[in-house]
XYZ file of C-alpha atoms in Angstrom:
661
model
C -33.286 -48.505 -58.091
C -33.245 -44.798 -58.708
C -31.577 -42.399 -56.299
C -34.986 -41.305 -54.972
C -36.007 -44.919 -54.380
C -32.717 -45.674 -52.637
C -33.079 -42.662 -50.352
C -36.617 -43.690 -49.450
C -35.536 -47.252 -48.625
C -32.797 -45.850 -46.404
C -35.265 -43.542 -44.635
C -37.781 -46.364 -44.269
C -35.090 -48.650 -42.809
C -34.009 -45.999 -40.314
C -37.599 -45.494 -39.119
C -37.954 -49.256 -38.776
C -34.736 -49.368 -36.748
C -36.060 -46.600 -34.487
C -39.171 -48.650 -33.769
C -37.150 -51.776 -33.005
C -35.046 -49.767 -30.562
C -38.244 -48.432 -28.989
C -39.614 -51.990 -28.690
C -36.770 -52.771 -26.288
C -38.893 -51.109 -23.599
C -41.097 -54.194 -23.519
C -38.097 -56.527 -23.224
C -36.865 -54.461 -20.292
C -40.340 -54.439 -18.759
C -40.534 -58.214 -18.845
C -37.043 -58.554 -17.376
C -37.579 -56.081 -14.514
C -40.968 -57.494 -13.525
C -39.882 -61.120 -13.716
C -36.595 -60.538 -11.897
C -37.537 -57.910 -9.311
C -41.004 -56.338 -9.175
C -42.940 -59.617 -9.047
C -40.596 -61.087 -6.443
C -40.870 -58.430 -3.740
C -41.380 -60.053 -0.342
C -44.296 -59.118 1.877
C -42.815 -58.354 5.281
C -43.880 -56.412 8.382
C -41.946 -54.858 11.258
C -42.720 -57.838 13.463
C -41.671 -60.352 10.819
C -38.382 -58.527 10.289
C -37.666 -58.596 14.030
C -38.510 -62.322 14.139
C -36.220 -63.010 11.168
C -33.341 -61.176 12.834
C -33.921 -63.182 16.029
C -33.915 -66.494 14.119
C -30.652 -65.567 12.398
C -29.085 -64.505 15.686
C -28.679 -60.916 14.484
C -29.883 -57.453 15.405
C -32.311 -55.588 13.161
C -29.979 -53.556 10.894
C -29.774 -49.920 11.967
C -30.324 -47.599 9.002
C -29.302 -43.943 8.753
C -31.182 -41.907 6.137
C -29.322 -38.773 5.008
C -30.990 -35.884 3.165
C -28.801 -33.012 1.910
C -30.924 -29.857 1.886
C -29.506 -26.490 0.910
C -32.059 -23.771 0.070
C -34.901 -26.299 0.290
C -37.493 -24.659 2.618
C -40.276 -25.214 0.078
C -40.135 -29.022 0.214
C -38.145 -30.173 3.237
C -41.030 -30.189 5.747
C -43.103 -32.631 3.714
C -40.052 -34.827 3.176
C -39.295 -35.074 6.890
C -42.915 -35.876 7.731
C -42.918 -38.579 5.086
C -39.604 -40.121 6.125
C -40.561 -40.411 9.793
C -43.627 -42.406 8.730
C -41.653 -45.114 6.899
C -42.353 -48.635 8.119
C -39.468 -49.921 10.216
C -38.805 -50.505 13.927
C -38.662 -46.971 15.317
C -35.526 -47.539 17.373
C -33.651 -48.964 14.384
C -33.387 -45.988 12.050
C -32.600 -42.289 12.132
C -32.986 -39.355 9.763
C -30.213 -36.817 9.233
C -31.110 -33.549 7.508
C -27.866 -31.948 6.329
C -28.118 -28.196 5.708
C -25.532 -25.568 4.788
C -24.283 -22.732 6.982
C -23.871 -20.531 3.904
C -27.655 -20.508 3.515
C -27.956 -18.985 6.996
C -25.320 -16.374 6.181
C -26.917 -15.478 2.855
C -30.409 -15.177 4.339
C -29.137 -12.986 7.167
C -27.647 -10.553 4.661
C -30.766 -10.664 2.483
C -33.076 -9.882 5.400
C -30.904 -6.970 6.434
C -31.166 -5.695 2.875
C -34.968 -5.843 3.089
C -34.916 -3.882 6.357
C -32.736 -1.258 4.705
C -35.154 -1.045 1.765
C -38.125 -0.488 4.059
C -36.216 2.171 5.981
C -35.441 3.937 2.703
C -39.119 3.712 1.745
C -40.245 5.286 4.998
C -37.683 8.072 4.674
C -38.701 8.648 1.015
C -35.254 7.741 -0.324
C -36.926 4.988 -2.366
C -40.306 4.782 -4.094
C -42.707 1.855 -3.856
C -42.385 1.104 -7.559
C -38.650 0.409 -7.125
C -38.815 -1.788 -4.051
C -38.013 -5.508 -4.227
C -40.793 -8.081 -4.158
C -39.690 -9.472 -0.801
C -39.689 -6.024 0.800
C -43.143 -5.246 -0.615
C -44.576 -8.558 0.561
C -43.038 -8.164 4.023
C -44.683 -4.751 4.382
C -48.035 -6.145 3.236
C -47.694 -8.947 5.790
C -47.204 -6.414 8.592
C -50.097 -4.287 7.345
C -52.295 -7.403 7.211
C -51.557 -8.128 10.848
C -52.375 -4.552 11.855
C -55.565 -4.449 9.761
C -56.858 -7.698 11.238
C -56.202 -6.398 14.725
C -58.247 -3.290 13.930
C -61.149 -5.283 12.494
C -61.276 -7.602 15.471
C -60.915 -4.980 18.180
C -63.192 -2.136 17.031
C -66.969 -1.805 17.140
C -68.148 -0.562 13.769
C -71.546 0.460 12.564
C -73.722 -2.529 11.763
C -72.907 -2.737 8.072
C -69.159 -2.445 8.548
C -68.553 -5.741 10.324
C -70.524 -7.981 7.986
C -68.483 -10.994 6.984
C -65.845 -10.566 9.702
C -67.455 -13.085 12.123
C -66.580 -15.831 9.625
C -62.908 -14.912 9.935
C -63.146 -14.934 13.719
C -63.993 -18.638 13.595
C -60.597 -19.442 12.058
C -57.402 -19.957 14.084
C -55.450 -16.709 14.384
C -52.461 -17.901 12.352
C -54.530 -19.191 9.424
C -56.690 -16.063 9.499
C -53.659 -13.827 9.089
C -52.117 -16.044 6.387
C -55.286 -15.852 4.293
C -55.522 -12.061 4.488
C -51.799 -11.668 3.802
C -51.721 -14.002 0.805
C -54.906 -12.571 -0.706
C -53.504 -9.044 -0.342
C -50.271 -10.095 -2.042
C -52.163 -11.864 -4.826
C -54.310 -8.793 -5.499
C -51.202 -6.611 -5.621
C -49.388 -8.982 -7.982
C -52.321 -9.298 -10.399
C -52.931 -5.535 -10.512
C -56.226 -5.533 -8.638
C -58.145 -8.101 -10.691
C -57.579 -11.479 -9.037
C -59.226 -14.664 -10.241
C -61.861 -15.992 -7.873
C -60.434 -19.502 -8.344
C -57.025 -18.309 -7.155
C -58.414 -16.560 -4.072
C -60.535 -19.554 -3.144
C -57.437 -21.694 -3.639
C -55.579 -19.591 -1.070
C -58.324 -20.196 1.494
C -58.505 -23.902 0.646
C -54.745 -24.516 0.859
C -54.445 -22.578 4.137
C -57.445 -24.285 5.758
C -57.913 -27.647 3.977
C -60.561 -28.716 6.500
C -63.065 -26.101 5.301
C -66.068 -27.075 3.199
C -66.882 -25.332 -0.083
C -69.711 -23.502 1.685
C -67.278 -22.234 4.335
C -64.921 -21.031 1.616
C -67.810 -19.202 -0.068
C -68.280 -17.196 3.131
C -64.641 -16.684 4.101
C -62.998 -15.535 0.893
C -65.268 -12.440 0.443
C -64.669 -11.506 4.079
C -60.922 -11.863 3.547
C -61.190 -9.618 0.503
C -62.869 -6.946 2.605
C -60.041 -7.024 5.163
C -57.440 -6.880 2.393
C -58.719 -3.540 1.068
C -57.381 -1.423 3.972
C -54.065 -3.280 3.657
C -53.695 -2.254 0.025
C -54.992 1.243 0.736
C -52.481 1.784 3.538
C -49.612 0.532 1.357
C -50.706 2.801 -1.489
C -51.021 5.823 0.785
C -47.668 5.281 2.488
C -45.397 4.020 -0.259
C -46.816 3.945 -3.782
C -49.416 6.499 -4.877
C -49.240 5.102 -8.429
C -51.104 2.081 -7.090
C -54.527 3.792 -6.831
C -55.906 2.249 -10.072
C -55.061 -1.178 -8.675
C -56.841 -0.328 -5.428
C -59.920 0.887 -7.309
C -60.135 -2.356 -9.304
C -59.723 -4.372 -6.120
C -62.535 -2.508 -4.354
C -64.865 -3.100 -7.309
C -63.976 -6.782 -7.229
C -64.584 -6.922 -3.468
C -67.993 -5.274 -3.801
C -69.046 -7.902 -6.354
C -67.889 -10.708 -4.073
C -69.567 -9.281 -0.933
C -73.249 -9.165 -1.746
C -74.106 -7.665 1.663
C -71.649 -4.766 1.323
C -72.073 -1.923 -1.129
C -69.081 -0.285 -2.747
C -69.721 2.843 -0.664
C -69.562 0.861 2.588
C -66.349 -0.845 1.497
C -64.810 2.512 0.558
C -65.666 4.101 3.921
C -64.541 1.037 5.856
C -61.308 0.896 3.861
C -60.589 4.578 4.445
C -61.237 4.324 8.183
C -59.117 1.222 8.779
C -56.337 2.247 6.360
C -55.877 5.556 8.187
C -55.455 3.819 11.540
C -53.189 1.108 10.099
C -50.937 3.656 8.374
C -50.620 5.591 11.632
C -49.717 2.444 13.561
C -47.070 1.451 11.030
C -45.469 4.898 11.213
C -45.378 4.633 15.000
C -43.831 1.168 14.823
C -41.166 2.493 12.433
C -39.974 4.922 15.098
C -39.043 2.013 17.373
C -37.662 -1.496 16.855
C -41.211 -2.869 16.657
C -41.473 -2.609 12.859
C -38.098 -4.266 12.395
C -39.179 -7.189 14.580
C -42.455 -7.523 12.688
C -40.696 -7.449 9.310
C -38.193 -10.097 10.372
C -41.066 -12.239 11.633
C -42.888 -11.837 8.324
C -39.777 -12.743 6.321
C -39.184 -15.829 8.449
C -42.765 -16.889 7.859
C -42.845 -16.236 4.099
C -39.215 -16.972 3.221
C -37.824 -19.250 5.936
C -34.430 -20.884 5.724
C -34.197 -24.634 5.463
C -32.747 -24.605 8.972
C -35.759 -22.752 10.376
C -38.172 -25.195 8.744
C -36.258 -28.237 10.009
C -36.158 -26.852 13.550
C -39.885 -26.082 13.419
C -40.729 -29.618 12.278
C -38.518 -31.127 14.979
C -40.345 -29.103 17.627
C -43.730 -30.022 16.169
C -42.924 -33.738 16.215
C -41.888 -33.498 19.861
C -45.006 -31.479 20.695
C -47.309 -34.214 19.422
C -45.463 -36.842 21.475
C -45.673 -39.313 18.619
C -43.298 -42.243 18.383
C -41.013 -41.110 15.607
C -37.418 -42.031 14.811
C -34.768 -39.534 15.788
C -34.459 -36.584 13.406
C -31.009 -34.984 13.501
C -30.242 -31.586 12.041
C -26.648 -31.290 10.828
C -25.273 -27.964 9.564
C -22.256 -28.076 7.239
C -19.767 -25.327 8.224
C -19.087 -22.755 5.522
C -15.377 -23.627 5.559
C -15.514 -27.457 5.542
C -13.062 -28.538 2.836
C -15.261 -31.403 1.629
C -13.573 -34.779 2.004
C -14.688 -37.466 4.451
C -13.166 -36.579 7.815
C -11.756 -33.374 6.315
C -10.802 -30.201 8.152
C -12.188 -26.674 8.296
C -10.123 -24.209 6.283
C -11.227 -20.872 7.716
C -12.373 -19.685 4.282
C -15.585 -20.343 2.373
C -15.665 -23.552 0.290
C -18.068 -24.128 -2.659
C -21.082 -26.235 -1.722
C -21.669 -29.595 -3.396
C -23.871 -32.555 -2.574
C -20.856 -34.803 -1.988
C -19.361 -32.284 0.434
C -22.579 -32.118 2.466
C -22.917 -35.906 2.629
C -19.307 -36.376 3.735
C -19.909 -33.977 6.632
C -23.158 -35.726 7.526
C -21.431 -39.127 7.672
C -19.545 -37.877 10.709
C -22.766 -37.785 12.762
C -24.103 -41.302 12.242
C -25.413 -43.356 15.126
C -22.662 -45.795 16.220
C -25.092 -48.666 15.560
C -25.556 -47.679 11.915
C -24.965 -50.444 9.340
C -26.547 -48.955 6.219
C -26.775 -45.377 4.934
C -29.694 -44.339 2.744
C -29.613 -41.186 0.636
C -32.530 -39.098 -0.618
C -33.017 -35.694 -2.180
C -34.820 -32.947 -0.305
C -38.159 -33.579 -2.059
C -38.083 -37.402 -2.083
C -41.108 -39.548 -1.195
C -39.813 -43.133 -0.924
C -42.126 -46.145 -0.775
C -43.161 -46.693 2.836
C -41.892 -50.305 2.823
C -38.448 -49.546 1.426
C -36.595 -49.780 4.758
C -38.177 -53.153 5.492
C -36.795 -54.487 2.213
C -33.351 -52.979 2.834
C -33.240 -54.530 6.303
C -34.519 -57.841 4.912
C -31.816 -58.006 2.223
C -29.169 -56.962 4.743
C -30.110 -59.835 7.038
C -30.247 -62.479 4.306
C -27.367 -61.438 2.049
C -25.225 -58.594 3.399
C -22.538 -59.115 0.752
C -24.831 -58.820 -2.296
C -26.785 -55.899 -0.812
C -23.879 -53.584 -0.037
C -25.248 -51.158 -2.653
C -28.991 -51.022 -3.384
C -30.282 -48.578 -6.001
C -33.998 -48.037 -6.506
C -35.989 -46.271 -9.236
C -36.846 -42.594 -9.005
C -40.059 -41.357 -10.617
C -39.473 -37.628 -11.127
C -43.082 -36.821 -11.953
C -44.644 -35.431 -8.777
C -44.798 -31.808 -9.959
C -46.121 -32.930 -13.362
C -48.928 -30.346 -13.483
C -46.450 -27.516 -12.824
C -44.153 -28.482 -15.715
C -43.991 -27.333 -19.295
C -45.164 -29.928 -21.868
C -41.570 -30.781 -22.780
C -40.585 -31.476 -19.169
C -43.730 -33.567 -18.650
C -42.755 -35.880 -21.499
C -39.140 -36.049 -20.313
C -40.305 -36.921 -16.788
C -42.542 -39.754 -18.005
C -39.819 -41.381 -20.077
C -37.296 -40.980 -17.264
C -39.729 -42.811 -14.962
C -40.148 -45.614 -17.508
C -36.362 -45.909 -17.795
C -35.907 -46.248 -14.022
C -38.864 -48.606 -13.762
C -37.881 -51.027 -16.547
C -34.445 -50.194 -17.961
C -32.408 -49.627 -14.788
C -32.371 -53.354 -13.804
C -31.098 -54.164 -17.307
C -28.429 -51.440 -17.075
C -27.026 -53.089 -13.938
C -25.961 -55.994 -16.150
C -23.370 -53.671 -17.696
C -22.625 -50.747 -15.395
C -22.353 -50.172 -11.618
C -24.726 -47.216 -11.849
C -25.658 -45.316 -8.671
C -28.269 -42.581 -8.972
C -27.635 -40.526 -5.839
C -31.165 -40.787 -4.427
C -33.184 -43.813 -3.306
C -29.824 -45.515 -2.828
C -28.570 -47.495 0.181
C -24.882 -48.165 0.807
C -23.220 -50.220 3.516
C -21.647 -47.816 6.020
C -18.355 -49.695 6.231
C -18.081 -49.678 2.441
C -18.555 -45.903 2.374
C -15.753 -45.349 4.854
C -13.450 -47.902 3.222
C -13.589 -46.148 -0.159
C -13.324 -42.650 1.316
C -16.894 -41.399 1.099
C -18.201 -39.229 -1.729
C -16.066 -37.377 -4.267
C -17.083 -33.775 -3.605
C -15.377 -32.415 -6.746
C -17.346 -34.394 -9.367
C -20.673 -33.081 -10.681
C -22.129 -36.624 -10.701
C -20.839 -37.812 -7.360
C -23.338 -40.677 -7.443
C -22.057 -42.311 -10.652
C -18.484 -41.851 -9.449
C -19.281 -43.558 -6.137
C -20.807 -46.582 -7.870
C -17.789 -47.003 -10.149
C -15.301 -46.556 -7.293
C -17.175 -48.948 -4.981
C -16.912 -51.653 -7.628
C -13.294 -51.061 -8.645
C -11.980 -50.785 -5.084
C -14.270 -53.217 -3.221
C -16.075 -55.283 -5.890
C -19.445 -53.919 -4.702
C -21.860 -54.096 -7.659
C -25.254 -52.363 -7.244
C -28.383 -54.466 -6.855
C -31.761 -53.203 -8.041
C -34.074 -52.076 -5.251
C -37.684 -52.684 -6.399
C -39.190 -49.861 -4.340
C -39.715 -46.492 -5.973
C -39.251 -42.967 -4.736
C -41.147 -40.064 -6.286
C -39.500 -36.679 -6.816
C -39.808 -33.516 -8.860
C -38.468 -32.697 -12.318
C -37.250 -29.226 -13.382
C -40.439 -27.366 -14.378
C -39.095 -25.697 -17.531
C -36.592 -26.392 -20.285
C -34.003 -23.937 -18.938
C -33.814 -25.742 -15.581
C -33.999 -29.126 -17.343
C -31.087 -28.154 -19.591
C -28.917 -27.086 -16.648
C -29.625 -30.293 -14.737
C -28.916 -32.590 -17.692
C -25.852 -30.539 -18.649
C -24.515 -31.186 -15.152
C -25.262 -34.901 -15.522
C -23.520 -35.042 -18.897
C -20.496 -33.084 -17.706
C -20.233 -35.253 -14.595
C -20.338 -38.399 -16.731
C -17.404 -37.086 -18.758
C -15.542 -36.253 -15.536
C -15.900 -39.846 -14.340
C -14.580 -41.153 -17.675
C -11.565 -38.840 -17.390
C -10.988 -39.884 -13.790
C -10.809 -43.550 -14.802
C -8.140 -42.622 -17.330
C -6.112 -40.383 -15.032
C -6.249 -42.270 -11.721
C -4.981 -45.773 -10.960
C -8.207 -47.020 -9.436
C -8.601 -50.784 -8.998
C -7.375 -53.494 -11.371
C -6.368 -52.026 -14.793
C -8.395 -54.501 -16.851
C -11.617 -53.887 -14.923
C -11.030 -50.147 -14.891
C -10.593 -50.063 -18.662
C -13.686 -52.251 -19.169
C -15.873 -49.903 -17.119
C -14.395 -46.873 -18.863
C -15.205 -48.272 -22.320
C -18.758 -49.099 -21.250
C -19.205 -45.578 -19.885
C -17.992 -44.108 -23.178
C -20.426 -46.267 -25.142
C -23.289 -45.448 -22.770
C -22.338 -41.781 -22.772
C -20.530 -40.178 -25.686
C -21.378 -42.796 -28.324
C -25.095 -43.000 -27.510
C -25.427 -39.230 -27.110
C -23.969 -38.560 -30.558
C -26.046 -41.344 -32.125
C -29.255 -40.045 -30.546
C -28.522 -36.461 -31.553
C -27.855 -37.524 -35.147
C -31.055 -39.580 -35.123
C -33.094 -36.477 -34.293
C -32.083 -34.977 -37.641
C -33.544 -37.884 -39.618
C -37.218 -36.718 -39.577
C -36.525 -33.104 -40.659
C -34.064 -34.336 -43.290
C -36.675 -36.755 -44.652
C -39.249 -33.940 -44.751
C -36.893 -31.705 -46.729
C -36.086 -34.489 -49.195
C -39.788 -35.237 -49.599
C -40.565 -31.557 -50.178
C -37.908 -31.445 -52.916
C -39.285 -34.634 -54.535
C -36.080 -36.519 -53.792
C -37.894 -39.491 -52.203
C -39.874 -42.061 -54.169
C -42.245 -43.937 -51.781
C -43.497 -46.299 -54.482
C -40.579 -48.641 -53.841
C -42.289 -49.679 -50.576
C -45.697 -51.415 -50.714
C -48.770 -49.705 -49.154
C -48.569 -51.995 -46.115
C -45.178 -50.479 -45.333
C -46.593 -46.956 -45.424
C -49.419 -48.005 -43.119
C -46.882 -49.523 -40.746
C -44.953 -46.234 -40.587
C -48.166 -44.387 -39.745
C -48.945 -46.902 -37.020
C -45.512 -46.320 -35.482
C -46.528 -42.732 -34.694
C -49.775 -43.935 -33.123
C -47.841 -46.422 -30.983
C -45.365 -43.773 -29.794
C -48.105 -41.329 -28.817
C -50.243 -44.072 -27.274
C -47.292 -45.258 -25.215
C -46.751 -41.725 -23.923
C -50.383 -41.537 -22.795
C -49.967 -44.979 -21.203
C -46.932 -43.711 -19.279
C -48.966 -40.744 -18.046
C -51.713 -43.031 -16.794
C -49.198 -45.480 -15.312
C -47.510 -42.850 -13.140
C -50.561 -40.684 -12.408
C -50.666 -42.074 -8.872
C -47.374 -40.357 -8.094
C -48.478 -36.871 -9.168
C -49.306 -34.017 -6.794
C -53.087 -33.906 -7.180
C -53.376 -30.497 -5.504
C -52.251 -29.007 -8.833
C -54.540 -31.196 -10.939
C -56.635 -29.484 -13.671
C -60.277 -28.976 -12.710
C -61.951 -28.520 -16.081
C -62.341 -30.358 -19.363
C -60.414 -27.679 -21.220
C -57.475 -27.936 -18.833
C -57.387 -31.712 -19.169
C -57.448 -31.417 -22.953
C -54.395 -29.162 -22.744
C -52.586 -31.808 -20.677
C -53.228 -34.545 -23.228
C -52.520 -32.206 -26.142
C -49.139 -31.457 -24.591
C -48.300 -35.158 -24.642
C -48.819 -35.100 -28.405
C -45.738 -32.873 -28.674
C -43.578 -35.986 -28.255
C -41.905 -35.647 -31.702
C -40.713 -32.125 -30.875
C -39.705 -33.082 -27.337
C -37.704 -36.074 -28.576
C -35.644 -33.728 -30.732
C -34.595 -31.781 -27.601
C -33.836 -34.678 -25.232
C -30.156 -35.136 -26.218
C -29.354 -31.424 -26.576
C -27.919 -30.952 -23.025
C -25.649 -33.971 -23.454
C -24.465 -32.772 -26.862
C -23.811 -29.396 -25.248
C -21.727 -31.132 -22.563
C -19.550 -32.699 -25.274
C -19.147 -29.422 -27.148
C -18.400 -27.353 -24.039
C -15.814 -29.860 -22.857
C -14.168 -29.852 -26.282
C -13.675 -26.072 -26.096
C -12.802 -26.018 -22.382
C -15.983 -24.216 -21.323
C -17.739 -27.012 -19.418
C -19.552 -26.096 -16.150
C -17.497 -26.684 -13.029
C -19.857 -25.550 -10.264
C -22.591 -27.749 -8.791
C -25.981 -26.124 -9.556
C -29.021 -27.285 -7.601
C -32.351 -28.007 -9.248
C -35.220 -25.537 -8.543
C -38.229 -26.926 -6.672
C -41.965 -26.499 -7.050
C -44.146 -25.639 -4.049
C -46.298 -28.451 -2.658
C -49.330 -28.795 -0.437
C -48.342 -29.267 3.195
C -48.704 -32.815 4.499
C -50.758 -33.435 7.622
C -49.025 -34.374 10.862
């Protein structure tokens, strides 16, 4: 064979190897379904209680812990979901573990906003230089004042058209709509999209019909005009072009109101609102209103948790106990550790170790979830069932996590990464347990006594979950068992956040490998065996995958330079290579359809063009595959030069539609 023919045979063989490696997915699928998914028991609360009675045991008490620092966007929905899990209500509890440093940071931030507003009023700062939070807090206060004016004054006939529709809404929702529409108009420079404004009304009042929304959003626009006018007059006279655009938009939306009527109404109300705000600034009233607005728009996790607790009590529904645990700023981090008097860096392991000190004395099993988790509603029944039948084998239960819920808020790359991560947890994770005691940190249940025997979580490692699984096995022979009940979560919405998260995972993996080398943990032979398997699963596979990503561009360059001779392979072989690409892309679409039930439908595209963009994004698989191993390669490189990350960085969240009570 010529050199060109040899190179083509090598390239062809590599592509064939890639496909064979890909085909392992179907082996894993068969294994996971046959061994776990198709063997899930069907059990109810009553049947679990009867089983415990027959075995002469109590229903296992389960404590579910959720670390939540800077998680106000998602924590309410998570609590409402967790309290609805199927299990005897007096046999489980939920512990939300927050961080005192969040309270301290928010207190300082709010004081900074108050100082900004004071500087604005005293003309030491212009509106164009104010922070977004300060601007939005002012608009919130102006919205409240403008609504009060509209609802308390008797205008000429034409002035009040549209306002009766707003009067039919609850006061809180009415103010939220006007506030959010005013902020949206300001942010989009006076030309908001009707779809966006209608979306604000719909998300605030989900019970409204489309006809109701048609009436309410123009009325809300009309009330927003004096808000923007007052802000422009008081703080930012460069904003008049924005106000003019907004008034034109409002006139088009309100068919009953002419632009002249809207202008006169806006001028009248804005004058009164501006006067009232100036008066409030001379007392503590404005400060109180601003703090209230900031708490409403930018609450702390602690404020949200407290609000949900009060709401659950108000409805007198039979829910499990929800505890709110705050980690002191100076807690040193280890299980049963002391307070140092000085601030200690926050990590997930540190928060969980503090939370373990507040378990119900009856607790037998501890479950762990992230702040945006939505576990399967039957998961506790299965955990209790396995605990009753085989407490030794079920000391550690790890379930799959489908990080796809914010799919429609992700970039195309992150969408593809999320789908393949879900497939891996769905099919590959049971197979992985044959080789490694992997613990994923969420949707995991650990025997309480085991946790305390091994000393809780390692708060210094960036992947405290993997470290816990390895240590539980080496010290107590506790090997994880697959839990065939999913939990849905979010994935970082963009590549930057994705890179940081995976870089932390990769760095943490390397930390665990180093720890097994440096510390005398467990029996030497077993420790060395696990260490070698971690190296193969980590460093070896990362390098191999990264090198594999260079094969396609290398083959393209060789082909462009006429250094490949495809004639050495028969036409059927070329057709097979083409079909491989079809299979890869088809499988990606299949994964999207398979996990579509776990996506947040409130963000779903509403037009054919938008849906085409979603499916077109999935076709970027070849480019996305090239980027998958980059964070792990970066972890290796950074460690080699001593620049690896050492601080625990949390993953950003995406806003979600509020769940009903």
